Structures are given as structure tokens and as C-alpha cells.
Short mmCIF file of C-alpha atoms in Angstrom, two decimals:
data_model
loop_
_atom_site.label_atom_id
_atom_site.label_comp_id
_atom_site.label_asym_id
_atom_site.label_seq_id
_atom_site.Cartn_x
_atom_site.Cartn_y
_atom_site.Cartn_z
CA MET B 1 13.73 -15.14 -35.47
CA LYS B 2 11.45 -12.14 -34.62
CA THR B 3 8.86 -14.47 -33.64
CA LEU B 4 11.36 -16.45 -31.10
CA LYS B 5 12.42 -13.01 -29.89
CA PHE B 6 8.75 -12.17 -29.07
CA ILE B 7 8.24 -15.44 -27.47
CA PHE B 8 11.17 -14.96 -25.26
CA ILE B 9 10.10 -11.54 -24.21
CA PHE B 10 6.51 -12.40 -23.87
CA SER B 11 7.38 -15.51 -21.66
CA THR B 12 10.08 -13.36 -19.42
CA ILE B 13 7.38 -10.69 -19.01
CA THR B 14 4.99 -13.16 -18.12
CA GLY B 15 6.97 -14.51 -15.68
CA VAL B 16 8.00 -11.59 -13.84
CA PHE B 17 4.22 -10.78 -13.58
CA ALA B 18 3.35 -14.08 -12.37
CA GLY B 19 6.06 -14.01 -9.57
CA CYS B 20 3.94 -10.89 -8.04
CA LYS B 21 1.61 -12.03 -5.27
CA ASN B 22 -0.19 -8.57 -5.27
CA ASP B 23 -3.55 -8.82 -3.42
CA VAL B 24 -5.99 -5.98 -3.26
CA ALA B 25 -6.21 -6.59 0.45
CA SER B 26 -2.86 -4.53 0.38
CA ALA B 27 -5.13 -1.53 -0.67
CA LEU B 28 -8.01 -2.11 1.52
CA LEU B 29 -5.85 -3.03 4.59
CA LYS B 30 -3.13 -0.67 5.02
CA GLY B 31 -2.26 2.20 7.29
CA GLU B 32 1.05 4.01 8.18
CA PRO B 33 3.05 5.01 11.03
CA VAL B 34 1.60 8.52 12.51
CA GLU B 35 2.44 10.57 15.66
CA TYR B 36 -0.82 9.91 17.51
CA GLU B 37 -2.49 13.25 18.43
CA PHE B 38 -5.39 12.74 20.97
CA THR B 39 -5.99 16.25 22.53
CA ASN B 40 -8.63 18.70 22.47
CA ALA B 41 -6.83 20.78 19.97
CA GLN B 42 -8.04 18.09 17.26
CA LEU B 43 -11.45 18.42 18.43
CA GLU B 44 -14.15 20.94 17.18
CA GLU B 45 -17.51 20.24 19.23
CA GLN B 46 -17.14 17.77 21.62
CA PHE B 47 -14.26 17.78 24.06
CA VAL B 48 -12.73 15.17 26.72
CA GLU B 49 -10.82 15.53 29.79
CA GLU B 50 -7.42 14.89 28.44
CA GLY B 51 -6.26 13.15 31.88
CA LEU B 52 -8.64 10.47 30.82
CA VAL B 53 -7.24 9.57 27.51
CA GLN B 54 -4.64 6.62 27.73
CA GLN B 55 -2.84 5.47 24.58
CA PHE B 56 -0.73 1.88 25.32
CA SER B 57 -0.16 -1.35 23.56
CA LEU B 58 -1.42 -4.57 23.73
CA THR B 59 -0.75 -7.84 22.09
CA SER B 60 -3.13 -9.49 19.70
CA ASN B 61 -2.65 -13.12 18.80
CA ASN B 62 -4.27 -14.69 15.61
CA GLY B 63 -3.86 -18.21 15.83
CA GLY B 64 -0.05 -18.01 16.98
CA ASN B 65 0.63 -14.86 14.69
CA GLU B 66 1.24 -12.41 17.39
CA ALA B 67 1.55 -8.51 16.79
CA LYS B 68 1.79 -5.44 19.12
CA ILE B 69 -1.03 -3.03 18.33
CA GLU B 70 -1.90 0.38 19.46
CA ALA B 71 -4.89 0.98 21.50
CA LEU B 72 -6.56 4.04 23.35
CA TYR B 73 -9.11 4.05 26.49
CA ILE B 74 -11.17 7.46 26.87
CA GLY B 75 -12.68 7.43 30.22
CA SER B 76 -11.84 6.26 33.91
CA GLN B 77 -10.59 2.62 33.77
CA ASP B 78 -11.97 2.09 37.21
CA ALA B 79 -15.55 2.33 35.57
CA ILE B 80 -14.57 -0.78 33.45
CA LYS B 81 -15.64 -3.12 36.17
CA THR B 82 -19.05 -1.39 36.75
CA ASP B 83 -20.05 0.29 33.70
CA THR B 84 -20.90 0.13 29.95
CA VAL B 85 -17.97 0.29 27.82
CA ILE B 86 -18.01 1.07 23.82
CA LEU B 87 -15.31 -0.78 21.65
CA TYR B 88 -14.89 1.21 18.74
CA LEU B 89 -13.60 -0.35 15.52
CA HIS B 90 -12.58 2.38 13.10
CA GLY B 91 -12.67 2.65 9.19
CA ASN B 92 -10.06 2.18 6.51
CA LEU B 93 -8.05 5.70 6.96
CA SER B 94 -4.43 5.25 7.96
CA SER B 95 -4.67 5.24 11.73
CA MET B 96 -6.58 6.13 14.73
CA ASN B 97 -5.96 9.90 14.34
CA PRO B 98 -8.77 10.43 11.73
CA TYR B 99 -11.26 8.75 14.31
CA TRP B 100 -10.49 10.73 17.16
CA GLU B 101 -13.42 13.01 16.81
CA HIS B 102 -15.57 9.72 16.37
CA ALA B 103 -14.21 8.26 19.51
CA ALA B 104 -14.54 11.75 21.41
CA ASN B 105 -18.21 11.85 20.35
CA LEU B 106 -18.91 8.56 21.67
CA ALA B 107 -17.15 9.52 24.85
CA ASN B 108 -19.76 12.44 25.30
CA VAL B 109 -22.84 10.24 24.29
CA GLY B 110 -24.95 10.82 27.54
CA GLY B 111 -22.58 13.30 28.92
CA GLN B 112 -18.85 14.01 29.05
CA HIS B 113 -17.15 10.50 29.86
CA ARG B 114 -20.56 8.83 30.53
CA PHE B 115 -19.20 5.77 28.93
CA GLY B 116 -15.64 4.35 28.39
CA VAL B 117 -14.56 3.90 24.71
CA MET B 118 -11.62 1.81 23.64
CA MET B 119 -10.07 2.32 19.97
CA PHE B 120 -7.36 0.58 18.55
CA ASP B 121 -5.40 0.39 15.30
CA TYR B 122 -5.51 -2.71 13.39
CA ARG B 123 -2.31 -4.27 12.41
CA GLY B 124 -0.41 -2.34 9.85
CA PHE B 125 -2.63 0.52 10.69
CA GLY B 126 -0.88 3.65 12.58
CA ASN B 127 1.86 2.37 14.70
CA SER B 128 0.34 -1.43 15.20
CA GLU B 129 2.88 -3.83 14.22
CA GLY B 130 2.34 -6.43 11.70
CA ALA B 131 -0.06 -6.64 8.83
CA SER B 132 -3.61 -7.18 8.00
CA GLU B 133 -4.12 -9.80 5.47
CA ASP B 134 -7.34 -11.48 6.53
CA ILE B 135 -10.56 -10.83 8.28
CA THR B 136 -9.38 -13.11 10.98
CA ASP B 137 -6.43 -10.67 11.76
CA LEU B 138 -8.98 -7.93 12.25
CA VAL B 139 -11.13 -10.05 14.45
CA ALA B 140 -8.16 -11.13 16.54
CA ASP B 141 -7.15 -7.42 17.14
CA ALA B 142 -10.67 -6.58 18.40
CA GLU B 143 -10.84 -9.81 20.62
CA ALA B 144 -7.60 -8.60 22.06
CA CYS B 145 -9.22 -5.41 23.21
CA ILE B 146 -12.08 -7.43 24.73
CA LYS B 147 -9.81 -9.18 26.42
CA TRP B 148 -7.80 -6.46 27.78
CA LEU B 149 -11.27 -4.91 29.03
CA THR B 150 -12.50 -8.30 30.48
CA GLU B 151 -9.46 -8.41 32.38
CA ARG B 152 -10.01 -5.12 33.94
CA GLY B 153 -13.79 -6.15 35.07
CA LEU B 154 -15.87 -5.67 31.96
CA THR B 155 -18.69 -8.50 31.95
CA TYR B 156 -20.25 -9.36 28.67
CA ASP B 157 -23.66 -7.73 29.08
CA ARG B 158 -21.96 -4.19 29.30
CA LEU B 159 -20.12 -4.37 26.11
CA VAL B 160 -21.23 -2.22 22.87
CA VAL B 161 -19.19 -2.82 19.77
CA VAL B 162 -19.51 -0.01 17.22
CA GLY B 163 -18.20 -0.67 13.90
CA PHE B 164 -17.74 1.95 11.10
CA SER B 165 -17.24 1.15 7.48
CA LEU B 166 -14.07 -1.18 7.42
CA GLY B 167 -14.87 -1.72 11.22
CA ALA B 168 -18.29 -3.29 10.51
CA MET B 169 -16.41 -6.41 8.80
CA PRO B 170 -14.56 -7.55 11.94
CA ALA B 171 -17.68 -6.27 14.02
CA ALA B 172 -19.92 -8.65 12.31
CA HIS B 173 -17.45 -11.52 12.21
CA LEU B 174 -16.80 -11.08 15.66
CA ALA B 175 -20.47 -11.46 16.40
CA ASN B 176 -20.36 -14.62 14.55
CA ASN B 177 -17.50 -15.95 16.89
CA PRO B 178 -19.42 -19.00 19.08
CA THR B 179 -17.06 -17.53 22.05
CA ALA B 180 -17.45 -14.05 21.26
CA ILE B 181 -21.25 -14.20 20.81
CA LYS B 182 -21.66 -14.35 24.33
CA CYS B 183 -19.77 -11.03 24.74
CA ILE B 184 -21.47 -8.81 22.13
CA HIS B 185 -24.81 -7.90 23.53
CA LYS B 186 -24.94 -4.82 21.47
CA LEU B 187 -23.73 -4.32 17.98
CA SER B 188 -23.90 -1.09 15.87
CA ILE B 189 -22.75 -0.85 12.55
CA GLU B 190 -22.17 2.20 10.36
CA ALA B 191 -21.90 2.57 6.55
CA PRO B 192 -20.80 -1.00 6.54
CA GLN B 193 -20.29 -2.92 3.07
CA THR B 194 -21.53 -6.32 2.46
CA THR B 195 -19.20 -8.93 0.91
CA SER B 196 -15.84 -8.93 -0.71
CA THR B 197 -17.63 -10.28 -3.74
CA LYS B 198 -20.20 -7.49 -3.96
CA LEU B 199 -17.39 -4.95 -3.55
CA LEU B 200 -15.90 -6.19 -6.61
CA GLN B 201 -19.13 -6.76 -8.53
CA ASP B 202 -20.06 -2.87 -7.70
CA ALA B 203 -16.70 -1.62 -9.22
CA THR B 204 -16.79 -3.80 -12.19
CA GLY B 205 -20.42 -4.28 -12.76
CA LEU B 206 -19.63 -7.96 -13.46
CA SER B 207 -20.52 -11.29 -12.09
CA LEU B 208 -17.10 -11.97 -10.68
CA ASP B 209 -16.26 -13.67 -7.40
CA GLY B 210 -13.97 -11.36 -4.90
CA SER B 211 -11.21 -13.80 -5.05
CA THR B 212 -10.49 -12.79 -8.44
CA VAL B 213 -8.46 -9.98 -6.95
CA THR B 214 -7.97 -10.75 -3.50
CA ALA B 215 -7.69 -13.46 -0.69
CA PHE B 216 -9.45 -11.13 1.73
CA HIS B 217 -12.84 -12.46 2.44
CA TYR B 218 -15.74 -10.97 4.46
CA ASP B 219 -19.43 -11.55 4.12
CA ILE B 220 -21.37 -9.43 6.74
CA PRO B 221 -24.63 -11.04 5.92
CA LYS B 222 -23.49 -14.61 6.56
CA ALA B 223 -21.55 -13.59 9.75
CA LEU B 224 -24.84 -11.78 10.77
CA ALA B 225 -27.02 -14.75 10.28
CA ASP B 226 -26.99 -16.26 13.57
CA TYR B 227 -26.78 -13.10 15.82
CA LYS B 228 -30.14 -12.31 17.61
CA GLN B 229 -28.88 -9.64 20.30
CA ASP B 230 -29.39 -5.77 19.99
CA PHE B 231 -28.41 -4.69 16.38
CA LEU B 232 -28.33 -1.26 14.93
CA TRP B 233 -27.58 -0.17 11.31
CA ILE B 234 -26.75 3.42 10.57
CA HIS B 235 -26.26 4.14 6.82
CA GLY B 236 -26.81 7.56 4.74
CA THR B 237 -28.82 7.06 1.66
CA GLU B 238 -25.93 8.94 -0.46
CA ASP B 239 -23.06 7.01 0.70
CA GLN B 240 -20.75 6.79 -2.14
CA THR B 241 -18.34 4.41 -0.66
CA ALA B 242 -20.62 1.66 0.99
CA SER B 243 -23.84 1.27 -1.18
CA PHE B 244 -26.73 2.08 0.92
CA GLU B 245 -29.10 -0.05 -1.54
CA ASN B 246 -26.80 -3.16 -0.93
CA PHE B 247 -26.99 -3.30 2.93
CA LYS B 248 -30.70 -2.02 2.85
CA LYS B 249 -31.39 -5.47 1.42
CA VAL B 250 -29.02 -7.27 3.88
CA TYR B 251 -30.90 -5.65 6.76
CA ASP B 252 -34.41 -6.36 5.24
CA ASP B 253 -33.35 -10.05 4.98
CA PHE B 254 -31.73 -10.19 8.41
CA GLU B 255 -34.03 -12.08 10.74
CA ASN B 256 -33.30 -10.58 14.24
CA PRO B 257 -36.27 -9.35 16.31
CA ASN B 258 -33.73 -7.02 18.09
CA LYS B 259 -32.81 -5.21 15.25
CA SER B 260 -33.19 -1.45 14.60
CA SER B 261 -31.73 0.93 11.95
CA ALA B 262 -31.35 4.69 11.18
CA GLU B 263 -31.65 5.26 7.31
CA LEU B 264 -30.70 8.75 7.17
CA GLU B 265 -31.95 10.60 3.95
CA GLY B 266 -29.13 12.57 1.93
CA LEU B 267 -26.10 11.84 4.07
CA GLY B 268 -22.86 10.30 3.06
CA HIS B 269 -20.31 7.66 4.31
CA ASP B 270 -18.82 9.61 7.51
CA ILE B 271 -22.33 9.22 8.82
CA SER B 272 -21.97 9.78 12.53
CA ILE B 273 -20.15 13.38 11.86
CA GLU B 274 -22.49 14.27 9.14
CA MET B 275 -25.90 13.82 11.11
CA GLY B 276 -24.63 16.14 13.79
CA PHE B 277 -23.90 15.09 17.38
CA GLU B 278 -27.31 15.68 18.99
CA THR B 279 -28.87 13.07 16.43
CA TYR B 280 -25.95 10.63 17.00
CA GLU B 281 -26.10 11.31 20.70
CA THR B 282 -29.77 10.55 20.75
CA LEU B 283 -29.56 7.28 18.46
CA MET B 284 -26.78 5.76 20.25
CA LEU B 285 -28.13 6.59 23.76
CA ASP B 286 -31.38 4.85 23.01
CA PHE B 287 -29.69 1.93 21.49
CA ILE B 288 -27.30 1.74 24.76
CA LYS B 289 -30.20 1.90 26.97
CA LYS B 290 -32.26 -0.31 25.19
CA MET I 1 0.36 7.83 2.27
CA LYS I 2 1.91 7.58 -1.11
CA PHE I 3 2.09 3.71 -0.45
CA PHE I 4 -1.47 3.60 0.25
CA ARG I 5 -2.59 5.91 -2.60
CA PHE I 6 -0.33 3.86 -4.95
CA HIS I 7 -2.16 0.69 -3.99
CA SER I 8 -5.46 2.32 -4.16
CA ILE I 9 -4.73 2.77 -7.86
CA LEU I 10 -3.77 -0.58 -8.26
CA PHE I 11 -7.08 -1.68 -6.64
CA CYS I 12 -8.86 0.40 -9.31
CA VAL I 13 -6.86 -0.83 -11.81
CA LEU I 14 -8.15 -4.09 -11.36
CA VAL I 15 -11.78 -3.43 -10.88
CA VAL I 16 -12.28 -1.97 -14.01
CA LEU I 17 -11.30 -5.52 -16.01
CA ASN I 18 -13.50 -4.89 -19.19
CA SER I 19 -12.39 -3.22 -22.07
CA CYS I 20 -8.88 -2.52 -20.52
CA ASN I 21 -6.97 -2.06 -23.69
CA THR I 22 -7.02 -0.37 -27.12
CA THR I 23 -9.50 -1.72 -29.68
CA ARG I 24 -7.30 -4.80 -31.04
CA VAL I 25 -8.26 -4.12 -34.65
CA VAL I 26 -10.09 -1.35 -36.06
CA LYS I 27 -8.89 -1.59 -39.83
CA PRO I 28 -8.62 -5.24 -40.70
CA LEU I 29 -5.03 -6.62 -41.21
CA GLU I 30 -4.17 -7.56 -44.93
CA LYS I 31 -4.05 -11.00 -45.60
CA GLY I 32 -1.11 -13.07 -44.24
CA GLU I 33 -0.05 -9.98 -42.02
CA THR I 34 0.98 -10.72 -38.54
CA ARG I 35 1.16 -8.08 -35.99
CA ILE I 36 2.38 -7.79 -32.39
CA SER I 37 0.87 -4.98 -29.97
CA ALA I 38 1.60 -3.71 -26.71
CA ASP I 39 -0.81 -1.60 -24.87
CA LEU I 40 -0.87 0.56 -21.60
CA GLY I 41 -3.52 2.73 -20.15
CA GLY I 42 -6.69 2.46 -18.13
CA PRO I 43 -9.19 4.31 -16.12
CA ILE I 44 -8.30 7.92 -15.11
CA VAL I 45 -7.97 8.45 -11.55
CA GLY I 46 -6.04 11.94 -12.08
CA PHE I 47 -3.86 10.03 -14.63
CA PRO I 48 -4.50 6.97 -17.03
CA ILE I 49 -3.80 3.74 -14.83
CA PRO I 50 -0.91 1.99 -16.42
CA MET I 51 -2.73 -1.56 -17.38
CA SER I 52 -0.75 -3.61 -19.67
CA SER I 53 -1.46 -6.41 -22.14
CA LEU I 54 0.30 -7.86 -25.23
CA SER I 55 -1.75 -9.03 -28.38
CA ALA I 56 -1.04 -10.52 -31.73
CA GLY I 57 -3.30 -10.21 -34.75
CA TYR I 58 -3.22 -12.32 -38.23
CA GLY I 59 -5.00 -11.64 -41.33
CA ILE I 60 -6.64 -14.84 -42.52
CA SER I 61 -7.87 -12.72 -45.66
CA ASP I 62 -8.16 -9.11 -46.40
CA LYS I 63 -11.32 -9.13 -44.64
CA LEU I 64 -11.35 -11.84 -41.87
CA ASN I 65 -8.71 -11.32 -38.91
CA ALA I 66 -8.06 -13.57 -35.59
CA PHE I 67 -6.28 -11.75 -32.69
CA GLY I 68 -5.73 -12.66 -29.36
CA GLY I 69 -4.45 -10.76 -26.18
CA PHE I 70 -2.82 -11.48 -22.59
CA HIS I 71 -3.17 -9.24 -19.73
CA PHE I 72 -0.25 -8.63 -17.51
CA THR I 73 -1.30 -6.22 -14.62
CA THR I 74 -4.05 -8.79 -14.07
CA LEU I 75 -1.89 -11.77 -13.59
CA ALA I 76 0.26 -9.59 -10.92
CA TYR I 77 -2.85 -9.96 -8.73
CA GLN I 78 -3.02 -13.60 -9.44
CA SER I 79 -5.97 -13.69 -12.21
CA LEU I 80 -5.38 -14.97 -16.07
CA GLN I 81 -7.36 -12.49 -18.45
CA PHE I 82 -7.21 -13.52 -21.89
CA ASP I 83 -9.09 -12.21 -25.06
CA PHE I 84 -9.63 -13.93 -28.23
CA GLY I 85 -11.65 -12.83 -31.31
CA VAL I 86 -12.25 -12.40 -34.92
CA ASN I 87 -12.61 -9.09 -36.80
CA TYR I 88 -14.53 -8.68 -40.04
CA GLY I 89 -14.38 -6.04 -42.42
CA PHE I 90 -18.08 -5.01 -43.73
CA LEU I 91 -17.33 -2.16 -45.65
CA GLU I 92 -13.85 -0.30 -46.79
CA PRO I 93 -13.67 3.65 -46.17
CA ASP I 94 -14.35 5.72 -49.11
CA GLU I 95 -13.19 9.39 -48.64
CA TRP I 96 -15.46 10.63 -46.08
CA LYS I 97 -17.69 7.31 -45.85
CA PRO I 98 -16.37 5.49 -43.13
CA GLY I 99 -15.02 2.10 -43.17
CA ILE I 100 -16.95 -0.40 -40.68
CA SER I 101 -15.73 -3.44 -39.12
CA GLY I 102 -17.08 -5.50 -36.26
CA SER I 103 -15.21 -8.05 -33.87
CA PHE I 104 -16.69 -11.06 -31.79
CA ILE I 105 -14.28 -11.72 -28.85
CA LEU I 106 -14.31 -14.15 -25.55
CA ASN I 107 -12.73 -12.77 -22.45
CA PRO I 108 -11.83 -15.56 -20.34
CA ILE I 109 -10.95 -14.74 -16.63
CA ILE I 110 -9.51 -17.41 -14.55
CA ASP I 111 -8.95 -16.80 -10.81
CA LEU I 112 -5.77 -18.52 -9.97
CA ARG I 113 -6.59 -18.44 -6.02
CA THR I 114 -9.72 -20.88 -6.57
CA ASN I 115 -9.56 -21.83 -10.25
CA ASN I 116 -12.93 -20.43 -10.66
CA SER I 117 -13.36 -19.29 -14.38
CA SER I 118 -15.49 -16.65 -16.02
CA LEU I 119 -16.11 -16.10 -19.77
CA PHE I 120 -17.62 -12.80 -20.92
CA PRO I 121 -18.39 -12.95 -24.77
CA GLU I 122 -18.16 -9.29 -26.46
CA THR I 123 -18.97 -7.62 -29.70
CA ALA I 124 -17.73 -4.53 -30.87
CA LEU I 125 -18.42 -2.29 -34.05
CA ASN I 126 -15.88 0.21 -35.45
CA PHE I 127 -16.54 3.10 -37.74
CA TYR I 128 -13.19 4.17 -39.15
CA TRP I 129 -11.68 6.53 -41.81
CA GLN I 130 -8.57 6.42 -43.67
CA LEU I 131 -6.87 9.73 -44.21
CA LYS I 132 -3.72 10.10 -46.66
CA GLU I 133 -3.10 6.41 -46.21
CA LYS I 134 -1.50 6.51 -42.64
CA HIS I 135 -3.94 8.02 -40.52
CA ILE I 136 -6.96 6.33 -39.11
CA PRO I 137 -9.20 8.00 -36.76
CA PHE I 138 -12.17 5.86 -35.59
CA ILE I 139 -15.29 5.59 -33.08
CA GLY I 140 -17.09 2.64 -31.78
CA ILE I 141 -18.98 0.82 -29.31
CA THR I 142 -18.31 -2.28 -27.40
CA ASN I 143 -20.25 -4.47 -25.31
CA TRP I 144 -19.31 -7.15 -22.78
CA TYR I 145 -22.27 -9.66 -22.17
CA ASP I 146 -22.59 -11.13 -18.52
CA LEU I 147 -24.46 -14.53 -19.06
CA ALA I 148 -24.07 -15.20 -15.39
CA LYS I 149 -25.99 -11.84 -14.51
CA ASN I 150 -28.16 -13.92 -12.03
CA SER I 151 -25.48 -15.16 -9.91
CA THR I 152 -24.41 -11.54 -8.82
CA GLU I 153 -25.23 -10.90 -5.24
CA LEU I 154 -28.14 -9.03 -3.95
CA GLY I 155 -29.52 -9.42 -7.51
CA LYS I 156 -28.40 -6.34 -9.48
CA GLY I 157 -26.32 -8.09 -12.11
CA GLN I 158 -26.83 -6.62 -15.77
CA LEU I 159 -26.47 -8.51 -19.00
CA MET I 160 -25.14 -5.44 -20.88
CA HIS I 161 -21.64 -3.51 -20.06
CA PRO I 162 -21.19 -1.21 -22.91
CA THR I 163 -18.22 0.98 -23.79
CA MET I 164 -17.89 3.74 -26.25
CA TYR I 165 -14.48 4.82 -27.84
CA LEU I 166 -12.80 7.49 -29.60
CA GLY I 167 -9.24 6.93 -31.03
CA TYR I 168 -6.71 7.63 -33.69
CA ASN I 169 -4.16 4.90 -35.19
CA TYR I 170 -0.85 6.32 -37.11
CA GLU I 171 -0.05 3.14 -39.36
CA GLY I 172 3.53 3.16 -40.79
CA PRO I 173 5.31 0.72 -42.76
CA LYS I 174 6.30 -1.27 -39.79
CA TRP I 175 5.02 0.45 -36.81
CA ILE I 176 1.58 1.61 -35.59
CA PHE I 177 0.88 4.01 -32.76
CA GLY I 178 -2.63 4.59 -31.35
CA ILE I 179 -4.31 6.57 -28.73
CA GLU I 180 -7.95 6.15 -27.70
CA THR I 181 -10.17 7.31 -25.08
CA LYS I 182 -13.33 4.95 -23.74
CA TRP I 183 -16.07 5.65 -21.75
CA LEU I 184 -16.24 2.45 -20.07
CA ASN I 185 -19.57 0.84 -18.47
CA LEU I 186 -21.44 3.76 -19.58
CA ASN I 187 -24.61 2.50 -18.31
CA LYS I 188 -24.00 2.17 -14.70
CA GLU I 189 -22.54 4.05 -11.56
CA LEU I 190 -19.49 2.48 -10.84
CA MET I 191 -18.62 2.54 -6.94
CA VAL I 192 -14.94 2.18 -6.21
CA PRO I 193 -14.12 2.79 -2.36
CA GLN I 194 -11.70 5.47 -1.84
CA VAL I 195 -10.64 6.07 -5.28
CA ASP I 196 -12.09 9.09 -7.50
CA HIS I 197 -12.29 8.09 -11.14
CA THR I 198 -13.28 10.19 -14.07
CA SER I 199 -16.75 9.74 -15.23
CA LEU I 200 -19.14 11.15 -17.45
CA GLY I 201 -22.35 12.55 -15.72
CA GLY I 202 -21.48 10.16 -12.73
CA LYS I 203 -21.90 7.43 -15.35
CA GLY I 204 -19.00 4.64 -16.01
CA ALA I 205 -15.39 5.55 -16.06
CA VAL I 206 -13.33 7.53 -18.58
CA GLY I 207 -10.12 5.74 -19.76
CA LEU I 208 -7.21 6.45 -21.71
CA TYR I 209 -5.05 3.94 -23.70
CA PHE I 210 -1.98 3.86 -25.82
CA LYS I 211 -0.84 1.28 -28.40
CA ALA I 212 2.40 0.47 -30.04
CA ALA I 213 2.33 -2.49 -32.68
CA TYR I 214 4.88 -3.83 -34.90
CA ARG I 215 4.05 -5.90 -38.24
CA LEU I 216 6.13 -8.96 -38.04
CA ILE I 217 5.09 -10.12 -41.30
CA ARG I 218 3.28 -7.93 -44.07
CA SER I 219 2.16 -9.44 -47.04
CA GLU I 220 3.56 -7.42 -50.26
#
């Protein structure tokens, strides 16, 4: 009788757990609603003209799965039709707010508001609707921003995509998109991961596939394989979130005559802030003007 | 933020899949004894993560035991994880001389999304003392073997994945309770984005585990 009870309890508990459809993507790709704060009060070193900061919503469409996402444009929108624009894909913190300083720094590269900067919250991040469950969701949101920019006169040769940490994943996959590849003439990725499988393997030390714990699949080396336009990789050697050694191997194997890197000794994950604005400005300005 | 943190913790739960329960058998079961056990615990991220598993053990003889376990938390993330093993008592404790037992275990993990499966053999060596019949303090070392290490991306796979542990079991007539701390993957730095886990000297992860076991059948 005790054995039967045990089997019954075991079966019940198993059924409950089997009914759960958890995915670690919910850990990787989950933000939270916020009150957006994009003023000089949140900045420490580089400031903006607050009148040139516009926050707005736009619609992203991933194969019919539409979501209203929140975006930010820093600079004169009139200049979109004539000047270079930087699209900044932020990292895995909960919204655009923690990346306001990163975006403001980009808006000061080459002088205050030298280049327009666009940033957005992925689905499920900040006040953007929906949920990011797949790399295609992140890419679709970035493409919606590019569409918004091209509708205002941006031509492909004036678009610079900068992806930081999580943002490097859609940035690289965007470069792999046959239709978007024409758009991205300059791609910079900062402190990137490599693949979803490698992320799990670094955490367990075991030769497990990423699909063991998540359906969220990304593969930056594969996505970049055919990208031959200007490419800049920025990474700190002491990054404890995204392994420098992992991406160093990817970079070394990456066959692109237009690749360049900034491998910064002793710096960690928040690389663009840690290196200081002057160094970052020089790096980005050289890359944009290349 | 709480939601995000909660799921980050669950993420950590799943990325330290190996040695994610108390030691199944330290002191061999008696011949004919059948025991079921529930385990809770995991790597410490401010507190021990509540990973859960159920297991059963059987005494084939006074020295040889068989056991098997099933991991619920992994199932919740759509992977099946089991462990099946045998334990053999090499030496019984004698006052302050420790008893020695060893285990050979197979750990299959089946990815329900793709039906890919992995199998990790494991060996363990336990040193235990028996104090006033009911108190069993123990130490030991276990090792997972990654025979597919060459398939690890970017060529950083390792064959050996050792864990050291220190624990205490209270063995009553029917109920057994245990607490155990483990130093998981002690030979490598684990990189888990956005989760600060407790390690020793920057290596591995420290975990805390609890066990409650019940003797269903006990030989007289």
C-alpha cells in the first residue's frame, strides 16, 4: 500500500512539473514596465539638448505577431535624411532607462548631436508590449526601427548598428538577414555572447546543447559568417558576463577583410562606460568615418 | 524586478545540473531495505536554490545497493533528468576509522524539445563515520565524466567535473534526515550571466542540500 501511495504521489508531482513549460528565455528576455527618464538629470558627463530627445511608440511585426514597442530618438529628425544614424540595441537590463547614458554618449560622439541615435525596448522590456521569446522577435523589433528611419529618409549606407551584450545577438542576426544585409554597412558589437549552447556549456561545464533548457536559439558566429561589411568588436578582457576568450576565438576565425577590434585589457562587461568617453568617442568616430 | 530575479535564479538552477542532490547512498542500506527519499537544494545565490528530486534505493545485499532518482525541476524546463546507480560498501566504520563506500552512477539527460540525449557517467567515493548508531557525518568526492567533451563549442570541453561534499545524516528507525554542502565543479570558473553564485576562490559553485528519506521496508 505504501508503495502504491508513493507511485501515486510521484506520478502526480511528475504530471504537475511536466505541465510546466518554463524556458530560461524568460530569464534572459524579460524586462519590466518603467517610467521612462531621459533627461540630463540622469547623466553624469555627456549631456544632450533635452528638446532633441523624443520618445514614441511604433509597431513591430514578426511574421504577423505585432507588438507596440517603445523607442527613443536623440537628435534632429530632419537630419535623418542626410546624415549618419546610429541604431543602438541595448543589453539585458529591464528597459532603456539603464542605457540612457550609453545612448547619450553615442549622441555626443564627434560633438553634441553630431549623429542621430535611436534606441528601443524589445518586446516585453520597459513599456514595450508583448514578449520576447525568440531571436526573431528581437530582430523584428530592430527592423521596425530601421523601417521607421528609412521612412524618414535614411539610406542604407548611413546606418550604423551598435549592439551591446544581449543587443549583439539581434544585431548579428540582423546582419544575416538577406534583406537587411544591404542596410547594415557598419556593425559594431560590444561585449557579445557567442551562442545559446555555449552559454549553457560555460555555466555547466558540460557538453549540453542550449536546447536542454531553452528554445531561444542564437548563433552569432553563424549569423556573421557572410557579413563582409565594416565590423567592429569591442570587449573587455575581464568581462565576467560574456566571455572575452569565447568571442576572441570567433573573431579570429571570422573571415571579413573589414573587421577590426578593440580588446581592452582589464575592463569588464559595461565596456563603453568603463573605457571612458574619450576613448569610446575616438573608437566610434574612427569606425563611423572609416 | 522581483519577477526577473526569480527567473534568473531558476536559470541558475538549471545551469548547474550536475550533482544537484544530496549523496544518494553514503552508508549502504541493509539487505532487503527499501528507502524513498526527497531532496531539496542547490547552488547558493544568496540562498540555496530549491532544486528537487525524488529517489529510491534498495539493498541487494548488506554491501551492494541499487538506487535511482528523478529530477523534477529539470522536467519543469522540458528536460528529463535521471540518475541510476549502484553503491558498494568497501569498509565498515570502526570507531574513528571511517567506513568507505563507492558508487557508480549513470546520469541521462533527455532534451524534450529536440529529443537529444546526453549520458554522463559518475563515480563517487564516500568516507563516513557512525556515531551512537544514528549519526552519520561524511565527506566525499564525486566526478561526472563528459565523454563528449570534444563536442563542446569553441573547444573548451573537459572530461572531469569533480565535486567535493561534506554532510551529516540522522538515521532514525523509519526516517532519515540529511544536510549536505557541496563544492560543485571545483576545477573550473562557471560563468552564469546576471547571477552571483557563491564559489570558493572563484572556482565552481557552493551548494546546500537537504534530504528527507523514509524506509518503506526494513529488514529485521
